[in-house]
mmCIF file of C-alpha atoms in Angstrom:
data_model
loop_
_atom_site.group_PDB
_atom_site.id
_atom_site.type_symbol
_atom_site.label_atom_id
_atom_site.label_comp_id
_atom_site.label_asym_id
_atom_site.label_seq_id
_atom_site.Cartn_x
_atom_site.Cartn_y
_atom_site.Cartn_z
ATOM 1 C CA UNK A 373 0.012 -0.090 -0.093
ATOM 2 C CA UNK A 374 1.305 3.511 -0.940
ATOM 3 C CA UNK A 375 0.117 6.853 -1.669
ATOM 4 C CA UNK A 376 2.880 9.212 -1.641
ATOM 5 C CA UNK A 377 6.228 9.782 -3.603
ATOM 6 C CA UNK A 378 8.288 9.114 -0.413
ATOM 7 C CA UNK A 379 6.096 5.475 0.283
ATOM 8 C CA UNK A 380 6.858 4.596 -3.271
ATOM 9 C CA UNK A 381 10.423 5.640 -3.277
ATOM 10 C CA UNK A 382 11.018 3.773 0.064
ATOM 11 C CA UNK A 383 9.131 0.779 -1.326
ATOM 12 C CA UNK A 384 11.259 0.526 -4.364
ATOM 13 C CA UNK A 385 14.514 1.104 -2.412
ATOM 14 C CA UNK A 386 13.250 -2.035 -0.396
ATOM 15 C CA UNK A 387 12.877 -3.941 -3.877
ATOM 16 C CA UNK A 388 9.030 -3.449 -4.369
ATOM 17 C CA UNK A 389 8.026 -4.273 -8.042
ATOM 18 C CA UNK A 390 4.853 -2.292 -7.664
ATOM 19 C CA UNK A 391 1.998 -0.724 -5.837
ATOM 20 C CA UNK A 392 -0.928 -3.177 -4.903
ATOM 21 C CA UNK A 393 -3.161 -0.403 -3.596
ATOM 22 C CA UNK A 394 -2.914 3.249 -3.665
ATOM 23 C CA UNK A 395 -5.606 4.396 -1.494
ATOM 24 C CA UNK A 396 -6.641 7.864 -2.937
ATOM 25 C CA UNK A 397 -9.013 9.028 0.031
ATOM 26 C CA UNK A 398 -5.579 9.433 1.711
ATOM 27 C CA UNK A 399 -4.749 12.060 -0.640
ATOM 28 C CA UNK A 400 -7.871 14.128 0.343
ATOM 29 C CA UNK A 401 -7.101 14.372 3.999
ATOM 30 C CA UNK A 402 -4.317 16.930 3.130
ATOM 31 C CA UNK A 403 -5.223 20.091 5.144
ATOM 32 C CA UNK A 404 -4.969 22.231 2.063
ATOM 33 C CA UNK A 405 -7.449 20.060 0.119
ATOM 34 C CA UNK A 406 -10.072 19.240 3.063
ATOM 35 C CA UNK A 407 -11.937 22.226 2.364
ATOM 36 C CA UNK A 408 -12.727 21.444 -1.173
ATOM 37 C CA UNK A 409 -13.540 18.043 -0.200
ATOM 38 C CA UNK A 410 -15.991 19.349 2.511
ATOM 39 C CA UNK A 411 -17.700 21.585 -0.115
ATOM 40 C CA UNK A 412 -18.061 18.938 -2.586
ATOM 41 C CA UNK A 413 -19.881 16.821 0.237
ATOM 42 C CA UNK A 414 -22.309 19.812 1.166
ATOM 43 C CA UNK A 415 -23.240 20.490 -2.252
ATOM 44 C CA UNK A 416 -26.762 20.578 -3.020
ATOM 45 C CA UNK A 417 -26.283 20.641 -6.870
ATOM 46 C CA UNK A 418 -24.474 18.321 -9.421
ATOM 47 C CA UNK A 419 -23.096 21.858 -10.591
ATOM 48 C CA UNK A 420 -22.070 22.912 -7.127
ATOM 49 C CA UNK A 421 -20.360 19.333 -6.442
ATOM 50 C CA UNK A 422 -18.688 19.939 -9.954
ATOM 51 C CA UNK A 423 -17.015 23.164 -9.206
ATOM 52 C CA UNK A 424 -15.622 21.677 -6.017
ATOM 53 C CA UNK A 425 -14.195 18.799 -7.709
ATOM 54 C CA UNK A 426 -12.448 21.217 -10.256
ATOM 55 C CA UNK A 427 -10.883 22.681 -7.533
ATOM 56 C CA UNK A 428 -9.524 19.173 -6.245
ATOM 57 C CA UNK A 429 -8.474 18.011 -10.058
ATOM 58 C CA UNK A 430 -5.382 19.772 -10.413
ATOM 59 C CA UNK A 431 -4.022 18.510 -6.958
ATOM 60 C CA UNK A 432 -5.209 14.936 -7.673
ATOM 61 C CA UNK A 433 -3.560 15.064 -11.229
ATOM 62 C CA UNK A 434 -0.357 16.093 -9.932
ATOM 63 C CA UNK A 435 -0.639 13.229 -6.992
ATOM 64 C CA UNK A 436 -0.781 10.460 -9.826
ATOM 65 C CA UNK A 437 1.720 12.335 -12.119
ATOM 66 C CA UNK A 438 4.523 12.380 -9.228
ATOM 67 C CA UNK A 439 3.422 8.808 -8.296
ATOM 68 C CA UNK A 440 3.908 7.591 -11.939
ATOM 69 C CA UNK A 441 7.025 9.437 -12.435
ATOM 70 C CA UNK A 442 8.527 7.443 -9.502
ATOM 71 C CA UNK A 443 7.158 3.936 -10.480
ATOM 72 C CA UNK A 444 7.774 4.532 -14.134
ATOM 73 C CA UNK A 445 6.583 1.387 -15.669
ATOM 74 C CA UNK A 446 6.045 -0.618 -12.501
ATOM 75 C CA UNK A 447 2.355 -1.607 -11.927
ATOM 76 C CA UNK A 448 0.091 0.643 -9.762
ATOM 77 C CA UNK A 449 -3.310 -0.168 -8.609
ATOM 78 C CA UNK A 450 -5.376 2.861 -7.815
ATOM 79 C CA UNK A 451 -8.471 2.745 -5.838
ATOM 80 C CA UNK A 452 -10.956 5.364 -6.437
ATOM 81 C CA UNK A 453 -12.606 7.083 -3.511
ATOM 82 C CA UNK A 454 -13.613 4.486 -0.803
ATOM 83 C CA UNK A 455 -14.669 5.427 2.495
ATOM 84 C CA UNK A 456 -18.174 7.063 3.516
ATOM 85 C CA UNK A 457 -18.396 10.640 3.173
ATOM 86 C CA UNK A 458 -18.818 11.385 7.061
ATOM 87 C CA UNK A 459 -15.001 10.504 7.765
ATOM 88 C CA UNK A 460 -14.123 13.698 5.621
ATOM 89 C CA UNK A 461 -16.376 16.099 7.985
ATOM 90 C CA UNK A 462 -15.264 18.376 10.816
ATOM 91 C CA UNK A 463 -16.467 16.283 14.084
ATOM 92 C CA UNK A 464 -16.602 19.189 16.731
ATOM 93 C CA UNK A 465 -19.004 22.082 16.812
ATOM 94 C CA UNK A 466 -16.104 24.409 16.586
ATOM 95 C CA UNK A 467 -14.516 22.955 13.597
ATOM 96 C CA UNK A 468 -18.277 22.710 11.931
ATOM 97 C CA UNK A 469 -18.389 26.472 12.749
ATOM 98 C CA UNK A 470 -14.843 26.992 11.197
ATOM 99 C CA UNK A 471 -16.048 25.181 8.164
ATOM 100 C CA UNK A 472 -19.511 26.780 7.517
ATOM 101 C CA UNK A 473 -17.865 30.052 8.038
ATOM 102 C CA UNK A 474 -15.128 29.303 5.199
ATOM 103 C CA UNK A 475 -17.698 28.035 2.989
ATOM 104 C CA UNK A 476 -20.240 30.722 3.059
ATOM 105 C CA UNK A 477 -23.007 27.985 4.454
ATOM 106 C CA UNK A 478 -25.665 28.363 7.066
ATOM 107 C CA UNK A 479 -24.440 26.514 10.331
ATOM 108 C CA UNK A 480 -27.762 24.793 10.962
ATOM 109 C CA UNK A 481 -27.658 23.371 7.491
ATOM 110 C CA UNK A 482 -24.170 22.227 7.711
ATOM 111 C CA UNK A 483 -25.128 20.479 11.388
ATOM 112 C CA UNK A 484 -28.183 18.723 9.481
ATOM 113 C CA UNK A 485 -26.221 17.383 6.843
ATOM 114 C CA UNK A 486 -23.490 16.027 9.284
ATOM 115 C CA UNK A 487 -26.268 14.170 11.243
ATOM 116 C CA UNK A 488 -27.832 12.898 7.944
ATOM 117 C CA UNK A 489 -24.401 11.390 6.772
ATOM 118 C CA UNK A 490 -23.460 9.533 9.847
ATOM 119 C CA UNK A 491 -23.617 5.903 9.257
ATOM 120 C CA UNK A 492 -24.635 3.240 11.940
ATOM 121 C CA UNK A 493 -22.839 0.608 9.792
ATOM 122 C CA UNK A 494 -19.805 2.494 8.181
ATOM 123 C CA UNK A 495 -18.069 -0.559 6.531
ATOM 124 C CA UNK A 496 -21.517 -1.455 4.582
ATOM 125 C CA UNK A 497 -22.933 1.866 4.352
ATOM 126 C CA UNK A 498 -22.874 4.418 1.693
ATOM 127 C CA UNK A 499 -19.638 3.976 0.563
ATOM 128 C CA UNK A 500 -17.204 2.689 -2.000
ATOM 129 C CA UNK A 501 -18.753 2.243 -5.398
ATOM 130 C CA UNK A 502 -22.009 3.198 -3.830
ATOM 131 C CA UNK A 503 -20.940 6.659 -4.044
ATOM 132 C CA UNK A 504 -19.716 6.365 -7.448
ATOM 133 C CA UNK A 505 -23.232 5.521 -8.313
ATOM 134 C CA UNK A 506 -24.786 8.192 -6.569
ATOM 135 C CA UNK A 507 -22.169 10.873 -7.352
ATOM 136 C CA UNK A 508 -20.573 9.716 -10.608
ATOM 137 C CA UNK A 509 -18.793 13.026 -11.142
ATOM 138 C CA UNK A 510 -16.426 12.129 -8.124
ATOM 139 C CA UNK A 511 -15.184 9.113 -10.142
ATOM 140 C CA UNK A 512 -15.191 10.930 -13.444
ATOM 141 C CA UNK A 513 -12.864 13.659 -11.688
ATOM 142 C CA UNK A 514 -10.579 10.912 -10.202
ATOM 143 C CA UNK A 515 -10.293 8.961 -13.608
ATOM 144 C CA UNK A 516 -9.371 12.117 -15.511
ATOM 145 C CA UNK A 517 -6.698 12.980 -12.974
ATOM 146 C CA UNK A 518 -5.269 9.435 -13.179
ATOM 147 C CA UNK A 519 -5.081 9.592 -16.892
ATOM 148 C CA UNK A 520 -3.771 13.176 -17.497
ATOM 149 C CA UNK A 521 -1.286 12.297 -14.631
ATOM 150 C CA UNK A 522 -0.373 9.032 -16.330
ATOM 151 C CA UNK A 523 0.209 10.745 -19.761
ATOM 152 C CA UNK A 524 2.296 13.602 -18.291
ATOM 153 C CA UNK A 525 4.588 11.280 -16.077
ATOM 154 C CA UNK A 526 5.112 8.803 -19.435
ATOM 155 C CA UNK A 527 6.430 12.013 -21.277
ATOM 156 C CA UNK A 528 8.725 12.573 -18.471
ATOM 157 C CA UNK A 529 10.128 9.003 -17.994
ATOM 158 C CA UNK A 530 9.588 8.128 -21.536
ATOM 159 C CA UNK A 531 8.301 4.594 -19.889
ATOM 160 C CA UNK A 532 5.113 3.079 -20.788
ATOM 161 C CA UNK A 533 2.555 3.864 -17.773
ATOM 162 C CA UNK A 534 -0.241 1.614 -17.480
ATOM 163 C CA UNK A 535 -2.803 2.351 -14.570
ATOM 164 C CA UNK A 536 -4.775 0.025 -12.991
ATOM 165 C CA UNK A 537 -7.899 1.482 -11.630
ATOM 166 C CA UNK A 538 -9.901 -0.458 -8.931
ATOM 167 C CA UNK A 539 -13.876 0.209 -8.502
ATOM 168 C CA UNK A 540 -14.013 -0.184 -4.689
ATOM 169 C CA UNK A 541 -16.854 -2.381 -2.630
ATOM 170 C CA UNK A 542 -18.734 -3.858 -5.722
ATOM 171 C CA UNK A 543 -21.137 -6.454 -4.673
ATOM 172 C CA UNK A 544 -22.991 -6.874 -8.112
ATOM 173 C CA UNK A 545 -22.204 -6.997 -11.637
ATOM 174 C CA UNK A 546 -24.475 -3.696 -12.567
ATOM 175 C CA UNK A 547 -22.320 -1.607 -10.241
ATOM 176 C CA UNK A 548 -18.802 -2.384 -11.874
ATOM 177 C CA UNK A 549 -20.324 -2.097 -15.553
ATOM 178 C CA UNK A 550 -22.058 1.137 -14.867
ATOM 179 C CA UNK A 551 -19.119 2.557 -13.374
ATOM 180 C CA UNK A 552 -16.289 1.106 -15.953
ATOM 181 C CA UNK A 553 -18.418 3.697 -18.466
ATOM 182 C CA UNK A 554 -17.648 6.344 -16.376
ATOM 183 C CA UNK A 555 -13.925 5.475 -16.153
ATOM 184 C CA UNK A 556 -13.748 4.836 -19.929
ATOM 185 C CA UNK A 557 -15.522 7.828 -21.002
ATOM 186 C CA UNK A 558 -12.785 9.930 -19.007
ATOM 187 C CA UNK A 559 -10.241 8.128 -20.870
ATOM 188 C CA UNK A 560 -11.555 8.912 -24.196
ATOM 189 C CA UNK A 561 -11.958 12.529 -23.321
ATOM 190 C CA UNK A 562 -8.378 12.616 -22.029
ATOM 191 C CA UNK A 563 -6.952 10.929 -24.862
ATOM 192 C CA UNK A 564 -8.884 12.886 -27.520
ATOM 193 C CA UNK A 565 -7.457 16.276 -25.843
ATOM 194 C CA UNK A 566 -4.179 14.878 -25.449
ATOM 195 C CA UNK A 567 -3.867 13.641 -28.906
ATOM 196 C CA UNK A 568 -2.191 10.149 -27.419
ATOM 197 C CA UNK A 569 -3.642 7.133 -25.764
ATOM 198 C CA UNK A 570 -2.287 4.662 -23.387
ATOM 199 C CA UNK A 571 -3.113 1.121 -21.792
ATOM 200 C CA UNK A 572 -5.206 1.029 -18.949
ATOM 201 C CA UNK A 573 -6.875 -1.702 -16.869
ATOM 202 C CA UNK A 574 -10.365 -1.532 -14.658
ATOM 203 C CA UNK A 575 -10.898 -4.012 -12.039
ATOM 204 C CA UNK A 576 -12.217 -4.273 -8.461
ATOM 205 C CA UNK A 577 -11.656 -5.778 -5.294
ATOM 206 C CA UNK A 578 -13.594 -8.781 -3.881
ATOM 207 C CA UNK A 579 -14.256 -7.827 -0.422
ATOM 208 C CA UNK A 580 -17.854 -8.306 0.487
ATOM 209 C CA UNK A 581 -19.890 -12.021 0.567
ATOM 210 C CA UNK A 582 -21.939 -11.162 -2.054
ATOM 211 C CA UNK A 583 -19.166 -10.332 -4.376
ATOM 212 C CA UNK A 584 -17.525 -13.680 -3.589
ATOM 213 C CA UNK A 585 -20.756 -15.302 -4.617
ATOM 214 C CA UNK A 586 -21.468 -13.740 -7.762
ATOM 215 C CA UNK A 587 -17.644 -13.203 -8.718
ATOM 216 C CA UNK A 588 -18.186 -15.011 -11.990
ATOM 217 C CA UNK A 589 -20.552 -12.651 -13.367
ATOM 218 C CA UNK A 590 -18.645 -9.741 -11.894
ATOM 219 C CA UNK A 591 -15.527 -10.735 -13.913
ATOM 220 C CA UNK A 592 -17.241 -10.293 -17.311
ATOM 221 C CA UNK A 593 -16.773 -6.363 -16.637
ATOM 222 C CA UNK A 594 -13.171 -6.764 -14.832
ATOM 223 C CA UNK A 595 -9.867 -6.983 -16.245
ATOM 224 C CA UNK A 596 -8.484 -7.803 -12.737
ATOM 225 C CA UNK A 597 -9.558 -8.680 -9.276
ATOM 226 C CA UNK A 598 -7.622 -8.352 -5.861
ATOM 227 C CA UNK A 599 -8.902 -9.715 -2.757
ATOM 228 C CA UNK A 600 -9.882 -7.844 0.396
ATOM 229 C CA UNK A 601 -9.334 -11.063 3.010
ATOM 230 C CA UNK A 602 -9.547 -9.134 6.330
ATOM 231 C CA UNK A 603 -13.108 -8.743 5.646
#
């Protein structure tokens, strides 16, 4: 598991031949980014959500460009946003007030949204691919950042960067098939703008009992599986 350039460089120094899991949510907790993430969460319309995501796109793109530059042509499996959204929210009344003021939002609206997002069972709640289904614009932004970062890194290193994109917490084939379309469409748009293409794969982690039971059906839409055996 590695998300930062330092982690990747250290891993290579110890003989790692690739990154099995890059958890993109770790990139969102940076103090300079968390405000934009929270604005995205509190957005009431798709347009407002996309506006917040636009602010995240350049830094997310740079994350991937830097990571791919260090890893060169070694495999890197990137998991799209996985945890439930409440994990990104401020937790104290004081922090909620600071966020509301910075975002220009009504404090009572912020508190109501905060309470609405609380999960009774976060591990099986509104997270992973379920976020992607509800808010496909999040995965669209991440996929765009991955492809743009990969192209930029490939131009730097002159190596064939081949991203492996993981859709998390899939439990049925339709989740993967619909979100794969989001990733593929992002790839087409980036490749058309850049005037070049690159190879990539889209897969998922088999980490839910249901996913294990219907893995043969999910496999019809996946280029690869990894396995979350702690679950």
